[in-house]
mmCIF file of C-alpha atoms in Angstrom:
data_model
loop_
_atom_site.group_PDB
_atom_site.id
_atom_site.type_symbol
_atom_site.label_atom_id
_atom_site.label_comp_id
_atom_site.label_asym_id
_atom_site.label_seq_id
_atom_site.Cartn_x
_atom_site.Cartn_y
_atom_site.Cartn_z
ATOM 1 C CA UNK A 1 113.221 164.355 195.411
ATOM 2 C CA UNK A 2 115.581 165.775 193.025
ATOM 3 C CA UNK A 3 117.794 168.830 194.033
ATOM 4 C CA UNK A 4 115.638 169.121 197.247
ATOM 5 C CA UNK A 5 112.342 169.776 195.481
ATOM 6 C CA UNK A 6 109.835 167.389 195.007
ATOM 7 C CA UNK A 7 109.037 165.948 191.182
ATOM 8 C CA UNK A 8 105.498 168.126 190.634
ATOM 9 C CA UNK A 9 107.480 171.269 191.407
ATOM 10 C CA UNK A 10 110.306 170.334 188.519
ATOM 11 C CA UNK A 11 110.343 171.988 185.130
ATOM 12 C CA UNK A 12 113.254 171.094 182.889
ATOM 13 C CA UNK A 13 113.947 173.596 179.799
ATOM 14 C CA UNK A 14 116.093 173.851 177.060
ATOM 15 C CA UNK A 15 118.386 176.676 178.721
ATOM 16 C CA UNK A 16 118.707 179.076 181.556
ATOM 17 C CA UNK A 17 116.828 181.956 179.075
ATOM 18 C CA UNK A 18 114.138 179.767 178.642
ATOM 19 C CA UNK A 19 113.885 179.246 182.288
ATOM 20 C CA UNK A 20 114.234 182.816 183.585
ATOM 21 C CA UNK A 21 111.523 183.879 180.648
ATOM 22 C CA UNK A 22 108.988 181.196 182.093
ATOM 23 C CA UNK A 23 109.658 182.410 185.462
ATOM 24 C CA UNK A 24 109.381 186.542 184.915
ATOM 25 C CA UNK A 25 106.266 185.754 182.195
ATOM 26 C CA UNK A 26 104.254 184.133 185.295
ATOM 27 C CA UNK A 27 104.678 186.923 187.555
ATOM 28 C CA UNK A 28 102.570 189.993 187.599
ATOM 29 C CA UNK A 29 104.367 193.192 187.908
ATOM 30 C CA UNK A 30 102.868 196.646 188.374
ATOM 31 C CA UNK A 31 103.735 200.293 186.962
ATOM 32 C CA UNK A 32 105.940 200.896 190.914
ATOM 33 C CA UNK A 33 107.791 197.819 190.221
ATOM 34 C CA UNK A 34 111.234 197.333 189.258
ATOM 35 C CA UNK A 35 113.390 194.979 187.746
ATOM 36 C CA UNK A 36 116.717 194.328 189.348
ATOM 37 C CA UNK A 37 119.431 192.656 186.979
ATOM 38 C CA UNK A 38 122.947 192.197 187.255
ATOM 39 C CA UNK A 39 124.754 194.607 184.459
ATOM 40 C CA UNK A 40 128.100 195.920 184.178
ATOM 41 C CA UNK A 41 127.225 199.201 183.098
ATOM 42 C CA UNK A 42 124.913 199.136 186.247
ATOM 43 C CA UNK A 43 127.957 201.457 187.997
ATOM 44 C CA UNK A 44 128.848 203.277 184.783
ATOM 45 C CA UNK A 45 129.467 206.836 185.297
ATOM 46 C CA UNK A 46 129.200 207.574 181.169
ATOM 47 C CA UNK A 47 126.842 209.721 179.303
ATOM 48 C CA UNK A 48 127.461 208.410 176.352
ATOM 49 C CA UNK A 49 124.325 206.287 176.543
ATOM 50 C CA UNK A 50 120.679 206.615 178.230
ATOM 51 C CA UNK A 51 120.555 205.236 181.649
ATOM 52 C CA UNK A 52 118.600 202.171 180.049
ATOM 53 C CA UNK A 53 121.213 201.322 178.018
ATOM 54 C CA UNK A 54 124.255 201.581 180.896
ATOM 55 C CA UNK A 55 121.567 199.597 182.763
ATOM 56 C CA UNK A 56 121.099 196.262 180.223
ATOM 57 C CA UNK A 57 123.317 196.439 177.412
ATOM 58 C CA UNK A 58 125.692 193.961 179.161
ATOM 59 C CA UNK A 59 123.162 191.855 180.686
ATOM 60 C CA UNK A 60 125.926 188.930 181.100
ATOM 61 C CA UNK A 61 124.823 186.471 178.086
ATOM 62 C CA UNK A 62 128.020 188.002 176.019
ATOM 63 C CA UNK A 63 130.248 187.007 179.475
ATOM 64 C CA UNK A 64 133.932 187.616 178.369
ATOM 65 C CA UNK A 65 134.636 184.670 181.041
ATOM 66 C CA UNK A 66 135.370 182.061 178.599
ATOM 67 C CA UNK A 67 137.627 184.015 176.796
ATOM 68 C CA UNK A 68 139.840 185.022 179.961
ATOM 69 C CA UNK A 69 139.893 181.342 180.727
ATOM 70 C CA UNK A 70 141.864 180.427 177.494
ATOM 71 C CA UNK A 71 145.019 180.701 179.181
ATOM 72 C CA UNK A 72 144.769 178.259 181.979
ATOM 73 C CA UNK A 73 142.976 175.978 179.187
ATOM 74 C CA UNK A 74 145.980 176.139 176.989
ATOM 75 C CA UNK A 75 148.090 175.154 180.545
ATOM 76 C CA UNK A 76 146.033 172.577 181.031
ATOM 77 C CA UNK A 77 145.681 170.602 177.891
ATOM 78 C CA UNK A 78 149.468 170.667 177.963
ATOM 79 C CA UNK A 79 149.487 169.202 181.058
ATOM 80 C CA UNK A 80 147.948 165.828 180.493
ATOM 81 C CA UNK A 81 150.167 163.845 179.246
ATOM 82 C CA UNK A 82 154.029 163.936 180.119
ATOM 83 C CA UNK A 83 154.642 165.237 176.118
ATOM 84 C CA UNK A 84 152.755 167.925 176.458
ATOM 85 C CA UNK A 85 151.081 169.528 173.327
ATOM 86 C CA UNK A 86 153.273 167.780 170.933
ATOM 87 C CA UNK A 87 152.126 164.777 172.613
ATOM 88 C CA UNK A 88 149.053 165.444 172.865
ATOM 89 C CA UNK A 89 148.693 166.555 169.237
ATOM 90 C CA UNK A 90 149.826 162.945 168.497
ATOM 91 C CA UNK A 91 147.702 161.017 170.322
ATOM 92 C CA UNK A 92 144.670 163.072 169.097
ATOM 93 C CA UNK A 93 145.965 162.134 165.646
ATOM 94 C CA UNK A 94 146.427 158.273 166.196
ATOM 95 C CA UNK A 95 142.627 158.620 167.209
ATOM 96 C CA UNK A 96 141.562 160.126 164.206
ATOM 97 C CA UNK A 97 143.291 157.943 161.924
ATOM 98 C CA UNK A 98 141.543 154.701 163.876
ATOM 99 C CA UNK A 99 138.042 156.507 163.895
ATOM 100 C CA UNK A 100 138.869 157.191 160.409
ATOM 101 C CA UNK A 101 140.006 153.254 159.731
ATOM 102 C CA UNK A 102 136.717 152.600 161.488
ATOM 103 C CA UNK A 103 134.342 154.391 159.669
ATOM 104 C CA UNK A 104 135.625 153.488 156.064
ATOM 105 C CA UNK A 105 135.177 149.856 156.910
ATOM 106 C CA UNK A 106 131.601 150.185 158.395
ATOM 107 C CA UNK A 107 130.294 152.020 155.761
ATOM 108 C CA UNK A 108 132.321 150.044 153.071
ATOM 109 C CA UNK A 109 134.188 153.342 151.394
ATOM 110 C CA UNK A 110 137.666 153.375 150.291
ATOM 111 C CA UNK A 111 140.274 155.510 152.365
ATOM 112 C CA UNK A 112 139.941 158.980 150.734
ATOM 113 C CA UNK A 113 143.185 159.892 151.013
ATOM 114 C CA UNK A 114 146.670 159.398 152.251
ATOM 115 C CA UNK A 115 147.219 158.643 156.375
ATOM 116 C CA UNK A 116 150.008 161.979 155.722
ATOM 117 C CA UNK A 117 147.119 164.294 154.809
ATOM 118 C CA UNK A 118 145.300 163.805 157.772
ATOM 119 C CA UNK A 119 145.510 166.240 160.796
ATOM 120 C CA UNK A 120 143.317 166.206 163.634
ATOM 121 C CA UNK A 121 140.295 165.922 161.398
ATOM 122 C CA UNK A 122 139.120 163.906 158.728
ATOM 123 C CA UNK A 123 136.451 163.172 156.401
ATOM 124 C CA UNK A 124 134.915 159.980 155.289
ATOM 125 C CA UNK A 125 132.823 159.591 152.224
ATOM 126 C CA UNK A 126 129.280 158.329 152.948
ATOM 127 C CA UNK A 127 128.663 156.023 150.082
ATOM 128 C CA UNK A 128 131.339 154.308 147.624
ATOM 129 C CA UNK A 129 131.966 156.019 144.690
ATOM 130 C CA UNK A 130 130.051 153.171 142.292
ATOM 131 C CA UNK A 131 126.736 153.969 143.874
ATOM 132 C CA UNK A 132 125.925 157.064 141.523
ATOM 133 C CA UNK A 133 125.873 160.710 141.516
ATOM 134 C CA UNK A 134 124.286 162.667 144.358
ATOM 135 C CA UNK A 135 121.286 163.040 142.285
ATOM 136 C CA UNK A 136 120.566 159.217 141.672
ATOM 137 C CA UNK A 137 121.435 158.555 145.438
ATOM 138 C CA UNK A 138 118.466 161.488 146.313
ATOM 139 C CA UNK A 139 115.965 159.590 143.591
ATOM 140 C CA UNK A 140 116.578 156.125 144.984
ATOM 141 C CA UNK A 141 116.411 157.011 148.415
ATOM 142 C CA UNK A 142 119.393 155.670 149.459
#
């Protein structure tokens, strides 16, 4: 049993559009039937679009949720460590310069550039420079 339903009755799918799709495409609806969604423009008083459209043009896959949580995200983050965001900021930059460190030496490449030019990102060649151009690398398969 997972979640309380037995294995034969599982589906698993790439996404909750997927799975709502599968669902409504195995019923069979007729003409008296209607479709109840959840839409924000569901109580709209406005005339300034057909009923249809107040009905489903905010069906909830745009939700505005993520956005209003960037606040308390921003709070957060700063309070992991006892530094804060400056902290924090440094730490994630120690990391990158060791991933960084890491990479070069697995894959044999030279540093690209300078430790001081590196923010929270960086980039690491994928073959050494000696190994040819882009095109040779493409004929040789390597």
């Amino acid at each position: 049993m997972f979640v309380g339903a037995d294995v034969q009755d599982l589906v698993f799918v790439s996404n909750a559009t997927t799975g709502v799709n599968s669902v409504l495409r195995s019923l069979t609806f007729s003409p008296e039937d209607e479709i109840l969604t959840t839409s924000h423009g569901t109580n709209s008083l406005g005339t300034d679009k057909t009923r249809f459209q107040l009905e489903f043009d905010w069906t909830g896959t745009d939700d505005p949720t993520a956005y209003m949580c960037v606040p308390e995200a921003i709070a957060f983050m700063g309070s992991l460590l006892p530094g804060g965001w400056t902290e924090l900021m440094q730490q994630n930059h120690q990391l990158v310069l060791q991933a960084r460190q890491l990479l070069c030496e697995a894959l044999e490449v030279q540093l690209p550039c300078p430790e001081e030019m590196i923010g929270s990102m960086a980039v690491v060649p994928k073959y050494p420079r000696h190994r040819g151009t882009s095109s040779e690398l493409l004929q040789s398969g390597n």
